[in-house]
Amino acid sequence: MGAQDLIASTCKATPNVRLCVSTLRSNPKSAHADVGGLAILMVDATKAMATQTLQQIKTLKGSTPQLRKAIDACTFAYKMILEVDIPEAYKALPSNPNAHHCANGLKLFNSPATGLNQVVHDLSAVATSIIRMLL
């Protein structure tokens, strides 16, 4: 089975086929990866997006005092994603409730972090699906 076929068949078993396919095909390492390799690439993508989202959240802290409580909760949630969930993901990727928790805190505000937060959540769900294929 070719790399493109493996990506397509793997991604069909995930909750967001389009995100899965675009994320994996954008990474040149996917051309030579098996399903386990694809899972690692998806966790790597989740980590990169979570890092970017945390940076965006931190920039909001000084500029939006009325969001301080929500921003503090999101900062904590994303630190958990990066310090606990991502390392665990390389072992067997548990479901990732932290991005969802952050979204609840910011949903009432028009925040640039909201879109990034959704991508982290979606990437986590895709990575979880791929990891489960290996178990």
XYZ file of N, CA, C and O in Angstrom:
540
model
N 0.852 -1.178 0.000
C 0.000 0.000 0.000
C 0.892 1.234 0.000
O 1.808 1.352 0.788
N 0.609 2.190 -0.898
C 1.391 3.411 -0.976
C 1.079 4.342 0.168
O 0.067 4.195 0.869
N 1.965 5.328 0.344
C 1.804 6.276 1.455
C 0.478 7.023 1.384
O -0.203 7.205 2.393
N 0.091 7.460 0.180
C -1.166 8.196 0.038
C -2.355 7.308 0.385
O -3.319 7.764 1.003
N -2.295 6.029 -0.026
C -3.367 5.093 0.299
C -3.435 4.850 1.803
O -4.524 4.770 2.369
N -2.272 4.710 2.438
C -2.243 4.486 3.883
C -2.809 5.698 4.617
O -3.582 5.554 5.565
N -2.428 6.883 4.184
C -2.959 8.099 4.807
C -4.474 8.140 4.640
O -5.208 8.353 5.604
N -4.949 7.894 3.432
C -6.394 7.940 3.174
C -7.141 6.896 3.999
O -8.150 7.214 4.640
N -6.642 5.673 4.023
C -7.347 4.624 4.762
C -7.271 4.854 6.272
O -8.243 4.609 6.992
N -6.163 5.347 6.755
C -6.024 5.650 8.181
C -6.950 6.794 8.573
O -7.662 6.713 9.577
N -6.952 7.836 7.778
C -7.749 9.020 8.099
C -9.244 8.759 8.009
O -10.026 9.414 8.704
N -9.652 7.814 7.188
C -11.086 7.489 7.089
C -11.638 6.983 8.421
O -12.836 7.076 8.668
N -10.782 6.460 9.264
C -11.222 5.928 10.564
C -11.139 6.969 11.678
O -11.274 6.629 12.850
N -10.941 8.235 11.329
C -10.837 9.301 12.326
C -12.064 10.205 12.260
O -12.784 10.203 11.265
N -12.285 11.010 13.296
C -13.466 11.877 13.307
C -13.369 13.089 12.376
O -14.366 13.766 12.143
N -12.196 13.398 11.852
C -12.039 14.552 10.969
C -11.104 14.163 9.833
O -9.901 14.438 9.859
N -11.655 13.516 8.833
C -10.870 12.969 7.724
C -10.086 14.062 7.016
O -8.892 13.908 6.743
N -10.741 15.175 6.724
C -10.072 16.254 5.987
C -8.866 16.810 6.747
O -7.791 17.012 6.173
N -9.036 17.073 8.027
C -7.942 17.585 8.845
C -6.810 16.564 8.911
O -5.640 16.917 8.778
N -7.156 15.323 9.097
C -6.167 14.253 9.167
C -5.347 14.184 7.881
O -4.112 14.199 7.910
N -6.034 14.109 6.753
C -5.350 13.988 5.454
C -4.475 15.205 5.199
O -3.299 15.070 4.828
N -5.010 16.406 5.404
C -4.215 17.606 5.113
C -3.009 17.729 6.041
O -1.924 18.129 5.606
N -3.189 17.368 7.306
C -2.082 17.447 8.260
C -0.992 16.458 7.890
O 0.195 16.814 7.836
N -1.364 15.228 7.610
C -0.364 14.206 7.305
C 0.297 14.435 5.953
O 1.513 14.286 5.814
N -0.471 14.812 4.955
C 0.119 15.036 3.625
C 1.029 16.252 3.593
O 1.924 16.329 2.765
N 0.830 17.190 4.507
C 1.696 18.372 4.550
C 3.059 18.065 5.166
O 3.973 18.876 5.083
N 3.188 16.896 5.765
C 4.456 16.506 6.398
C 5.166 15.486 5.507
O 4.676 14.385 5.306
N 6.345 15.837 4.983
C 7.058 14.924 4.086
C 7.412 13.582 4.732
O 7.562 12.573 4.037
N 7.497 13.537 6.054
C 7.826 12.285 6.739
C 6.717 11.240 6.589
O 6.958 10.052 6.763
N 5.515 11.683 6.255
C 4.405 10.742 6.137
C 4.563 9.813 4.938
O 3.980 8.732 4.918
N 5.365 10.198 3.974
C 5.547 9.383 2.767
C 6.174 8.027 3.079
O 5.979 7.074 2.328
N 6.911 7.950 4.167
C 7.602 6.704 4.517
C 7.134 6.133 5.849
O 7.806 5.269 6.414
N 5.990 6.603 6.329
C 5.522 6.195 7.661
C 4.512 5.059 7.574
O 3.739 4.967 6.632
N 4.550 4.211 8.609
C 3.480 3.231 8.791
C 2.421 3.893 9.674
O 2.521 5.085 9.988
N 1.407 3.145 10.089
C 0.340 3.741 10.905
C 0.902 4.316 12.198
O 0.507 5.399 12.630
N 1.836 3.629 12.829
C 2.459 4.146 14.044
C 3.179 5.452 13.783
O 3.105 6.387 14.591
N 3.859 5.524 12.664
C 4.541 6.767 12.290
C 3.560 7.897 12.039
O 3.813 9.047 12.400
N 2.430 7.559 11.406
C 1.401 8.572 11.167
C 0.845 9.090 12.493
O 0.589 10.292 12.650
N 0.682 8.188 13.455
C 0.196 8.601 14.776
C 1.175 9.568 15.427
O 0.771 10.591 15.991
N 2.454 9.256 15.336
C 3.466 10.147 15.920
C 3.441 11.505 15.230
O 3.515 12.550 15.891
N 3.308 11.504 13.904
C 3.247 12.773 13.177
C 2.024 13.590 13.600
O 2.094 14.816 13.716
N 0.911 12.921 13.861
C -0.287 13.628 14.289
C -0.109 14.187 15.699
O -0.535 15.308 15.983
N 0.546 13.438 16.567
C 0.815 13.955 17.916
C 1.770 15.144 17.820
O 1.584 16.157 18.502
N 2.763 15.049 16.950
C 3.679 16.176 16.747
C 2.922 17.420 16.276
O 3.191 18.533 16.736
N 1.967 17.227 15.364
C 1.167 18.353 14.864
C 0.307 18.942 15.985
O 0.156 20.165 16.088
N -0.233 18.074 16.823
C -1.034 18.531 17.956
C -0.159 19.352 18.906
O -0.569 20.421 19.377
N 1.041 18.865 19.170
C 1.967 19.579 20.065
C 2.316 20.953 19.491
O 2.315 21.953 20.219
N 2.594 21.010 18.199
C 2.951 22.288 17.574
C 1.788 23.279 17.664
O 1.988 24.464 17.990
N 0.575 22.813 17.402
C -0.580 23.701 17.461
C -0.885 24.106 18.902
O -1.264 25.250 19.162
N -0.718 23.195 19.843
C -0.942 23.535 21.254
C 0.075 24.577 21.716
O -0.274 25.505 22.459
N 1.308 24.462 21.271
C 2.343 25.446 21.611
C 1.981 26.812 21.042
O 2.069 27.833 21.731
N 1.544 26.828 19.789
C 1.135 28.079 19.146
C -0.068 28.696 19.860
O -0.115 29.903 20.087
N -1.007 27.871 20.249
C -2.198 28.353 20.939
C -1.838 28.927 22.303
O -2.347 29.993 22.692
N -0.953 28.257 23.037
C -0.527 28.765 24.339
C 0.133 30.134 24.188
O -0.123 31.041 24.983
N 0.945 30.302 23.164
C 1.579 31.607 22.937
C 0.522 32.677 22.657
O 0.622 33.801 23.153
N -0.492 32.325 21.869
C -1.567 33.269 21.570
C -2.327 33.633 22.846
O -2.664 34.786 23.069
N -2.584 32.650 23.682
C -3.284 32.891 24.948
C -2.459 33.833 25.829
O -2.993 34.761 26.439
N -1.159 33.608 25.882
C -0.291 34.460 26.703
C -0.295 35.907 26.221
O -0.195 36.821 27.027
N -0.424 36.129 24.911
C -0.459 37.508 24.414
C -1.753 38.209 24.814
O -1.786 39.430 24.911
N -2.807 37.449 25.062
C -4.072 38.040 25.484
C -4.038 38.507 26.938
O -4.795 39.387 27.317
N -3.163 37.913 27.725
C -3.168 38.154 29.173
C -3.044 39.635 29.520
O -3.821 40.151 30.307
N -2.093 40.323 28.926
C -1.909 41.736 29.247
C -2.886 42.649 28.542
O -3.191 43.735 29.031
N -3.405 42.221 27.406
C -4.254 43.102 26.612
C -5.744 43.022 26.945
O -6.507 43.869 26.517
N -6.143 42.031 27.694
C -7.567 41.830 27.952
C -7.803 41.492 29.422
O -8.043 40.337 29.771
N -7.779 42.501 30.302
C -7.923 42.238 31.738
C -9.243 41.558 32.117
O -9.282 40.763 33.050
N -10.325 41.830 31.382
C -11.609 41.226 31.724
C -11.625 39.719 31.469
O -12.497 39.010 31.956
N -10.657 39.222 30.746
C -10.559 37.788 30.473
C -9.563 37.076 31.380
O -9.263 35.909 31.165
N -9.045 37.760 32.368
C -7.961 37.210 33.192
C -8.266 35.799 33.719
O -7.439 34.898 33.616
N -9.450 35.589 34.253
C -9.789 34.279 34.819
C -9.822 33.207 33.728
O -9.267 32.123 33.895
N -10.461 33.517 32.610
C -10.521 32.558 31.495
C -9.126 32.304 30.923
O -8.775 31.165 30.604
N -8.327 33.350 30.806
C -6.969 33.210 30.274
C -6.108 32.375 31.214
O -5.352 31.508 30.764
N -6.228 32.600 32.507
C -5.477 31.791 33.473
C -5.874 30.319 33.372
O -5.029 29.427 33.421
N -7.179 30.062 33.219
C -7.647 28.675 33.085
C -7.108 28.045 31.800
O -6.687 26.883 31.799
N -7.109 28.814 30.724
C -6.580 28.292 29.449
C -5.073 28.061 29.529
O -4.575 27.066 29.001
N -4.377 28.970 30.165
C -2.933 28.800 30.324
C -2.644 27.507 31.073
O -1.797 26.710 30.654
N -3.368 27.276 32.148
C -3.194 26.040 32.907
C -3.543 24.821 32.047
O -2.806 23.831 32.021
N -4.661 24.896 31.322
C -5.092 23.768 30.484
C -4.053 23.442 29.420
O -3.717 22.270 29.196
N -3.511 24.457 28.771
C -2.528 24.203 27.721
C -1.183 23.753 28.274
O -0.472 22.984 27.628
N -0.839 24.198 29.457
C 0.366 23.657 30.092
C 0.168 22.171 30.377
O 1.090 21.370 30.206
N -1.035 21.788 30.787
C -1.337 20.367 31.011
C -1.249 19.580 29.706
O -0.726 18.473 29.673
N -1.779 20.152 28.632
C -1.697 19.495 27.328
C -0.236 19.243 26.976
O 0.147 18.138 26.580
N 0.584 20.281 27.111
C 1.981 20.189 26.682
C 2.866 19.405 27.646
O 3.808 18.744 27.212
N 2.577 19.468 28.933
C 3.442 18.810 29.914
C 2.968 17.423 30.321
O 3.767 16.621 30.811
N 1.681 17.131 30.147
C 1.144 15.837 30.564
C 0.580 15.055 29.371
O 1.013 13.948 29.086
N -0.393 15.650 28.695
C -1.089 14.922 27.628
C -0.175 14.536 26.470
O -0.213 13.394 26.007
N 0.610 15.475 25.983
C 1.475 15.177 24.837
C 2.504 14.098 25.196
O 2.648 13.125 24.447
N 3.199 14.207 26.333
C 4.115 13.111 26.674
C 3.401 11.760 26.799
O 3.929 10.729 26.368
N 2.199 11.766 27.362
C 1.426 10.532 27.459
C 0.985 10.037 26.083
O 0.838 8.839 25.872
N 0.773 10.963 25.180
C 0.327 10.587 23.837
C 1.337 9.687 23.146
O 0.964 8.790 22.402
N 2.591 9.929 23.394
C 3.606 9.091 22.769
C 3.579 7.676 23.343
O 4.097 6.768 22.736
N 2.931 7.510 24.471
C 2.781 6.174 25.058
C 1.502 5.520 24.563
O 1.506 4.345 24.221
N 0.384 6.260 24.583
C -0.894 5.690 24.124
C -1.995 6.733 23.980
O -3.155 6.392 24.029
N -1.693 7.958 23.811
C -2.577 9.114 23.661
C -3.966 8.971 24.271
O -4.874 8.445 23.654
N -4.140 9.459 25.514
C -5.481 9.473 26.102
C -6.321 10.552 25.431
O -5.790 11.408 24.739
N -7.603 10.513 25.641
C -8.431 11.590 25.101
C -7.992 12.891 25.753
O -7.461 12.899 26.858
N -8.198 13.989 25.071
C -7.668 15.263 25.526
C -8.792 16.236 25.893
O -9.258 16.975 25.051
N -9.207 16.239 27.181
C -10.294 17.130 27.586
C -9.841 18.567 27.808
O -10.659 19.460 27.933
N -8.536 18.830 27.863
C -8.066 20.164 28.234
C -8.407 21.229 27.203
O -8.766 22.349 27.570
N -8.303 20.929 25.920
C -8.652 21.925 24.909
C -10.136 22.274 25.001
O -10.530 23.426 24.865
N -10.965 21.268 25.266
C -12.402 21.506 25.407
C -12.678 22.400 26.617
O -13.496 23.315 26.553
N -11.979 22.171 27.716
C -12.136 22.968 28.929
C -11.789 24.433 28.643
O -12.498 25.344 29.080
N -10.719 24.670 27.915
C -10.309 26.030 27.581
C -11.367 26.701 26.715
O -11.696 27.864 26.909
N -11.900 25.990 25.743
C -12.904 26.558 24.841
C -14.118 27.053 25.620
O -14.676 28.108 25.302
N -14.526 26.302 26.626
C -15.680 26.721 27.431
C -15.430 28.057 28.115
O -16.331 28.864 28.246
N -14.202 28.301 28.553
C -13.880 29.549 29.241
C -13.830 30.751 28.313
O -14.111 31.869 28.722
N -13.485 30.545 27.050
C -13.337 31.660 26.114
C -14.501 31.818 25.147
O -14.527 32.773 24.381
N -15.467 30.918 25.180
C -16.502 30.930 24.147
C -17.352 32.189 24.140
O -17.917 32.545 23.111
N -17.437 32.890 25.242
C -18.236 34.105 25.283
C -17.508 35.313 24.709
O -18.099 36.367 24.514
N -16.228 35.176 24.435
C -15.431 36.289 23.948
C -14.943 35.987 22.545
O -14.689 34.842 22.184
N -14.771 37.010 21.748
C -14.244 36.844 20.406
C -12.718 36.866 20.508
O -12.090 37.902 20.392
N -12.141 35.707 20.740
C -10.705 35.600 20.975
C -10.019 34.938 19.793
O -10.524 33.956 19.246
N -8.833 35.435 19.396
C -8.090 34.772 18.333
C -7.669 33.351 18.717
O -7.425 32.518 17.858
N -7.620 33.060 20.004
C -7.219 31.729 20.455
C -8.332 30.705 20.261
O -8.072 29.511 20.245
N -9.567 31.154 20.077
C -10.689 30.231 19.965
C -10.536 29.300 18.769
O -10.730 28.090 18.880
N -10.177 29.824 17.610
C -9.984 28.992 16.418
C -8.837 28.023 16.583
O -8.937 26.851 16.203
N -7.734 28.495 17.145
C -6.587 27.619 17.383
C -6.959 26.526 18.366
O -6.558 25.367 18.205
N -7.719 26.873 19.368
C -8.150 25.909 20.368
C -8.944 24.772 19.720
O -8.764 23.601 20.046
N -9.810 25.114 18.776
C -10.606 24.089 18.095
C -9.714 23.163 17.281
O -9.927 21.956 17.246
N -8.683 23.721 16.646
C -7.763 22.893 15.861
C -7.017 21.924 16.777
O -6.859 20.747 16.445
N -6.572 22.393 17.931
C -5.897 21.508 18.886
C -6.843 20.379 19.298
O -6.457 19.206 19.322
N -8.067 20.719 19.605
C -9.054 19.707 19.982
C -9.232 18.688 18.861
O -9.202 17.476 19.095
N -9.402 19.181 17.631
C -9.629 18.288 16.491
C -8.407 17.422 16.193
O -8.539 16.234 15.905
N -7.213 18.010 16.252
C -5.991 17.230 16.039
C -5.855 16.136 17.094
O -5.464 15.009 16.786
N -6.193 16.467 18.330
C -6.123 15.480 19.408
C -7.070 14.314 19.152
O -6.716 13.151 19.368
N -8.262 14.629 18.684
C -9.237 13.575 18.395
C -8.750 12.673 17.272
O -8.891 11.448 17.337
N -8.152 13.266 16.247
C -7.621 12.474 15.135
C -6.465 11.605 15.621
O -6.395 10.410 15.318
N -5.556 12.203 16.376
C -4.413 11.432 16.886
C -4.876 10.285 17.768
O -4.347 9.172 17.683
N -5.874 10.530 18.599
C -6.423 9.474 19.461
C -6.946 8.325 18.625
O -6.689 7.153 18.927
N -7.658 8.631 17.564
C -8.210 7.591 16.687
C -7.103 6.749 16.068
O -7.210 5.523 15.989
N -6.043 7.400 15.614
C -4.955 6.664 14.972
C -4.233 5.794 15.995
O -3.918 4.635 15.726
N -3.982 6.323 17.177
C -3.324 5.545 18.222
C -4.162 4.312 18.572
O -3.645 3.219 18.751
N -5.476 4.496 18.647
C -6.349 3.364 18.983
C -6.267 2.264 17.938
O -6.495 1.087 18.263
N -5.976 2.606 16.696
C -5.808 1.579 15.658
C -4.636 0.672 15.957
O -4.600 -0.471 15.531
N -3.675 1.187 16.703
C -2.464 0.437 17.015
C -2.624 -0.461 18.241
O -1.808 -1.340 18.464
N -3.657 -0.236 19.016
C -3.836 -0.998 20.251
C -4.559 -2.297 20.022
O -5.248 -2.534 19.124
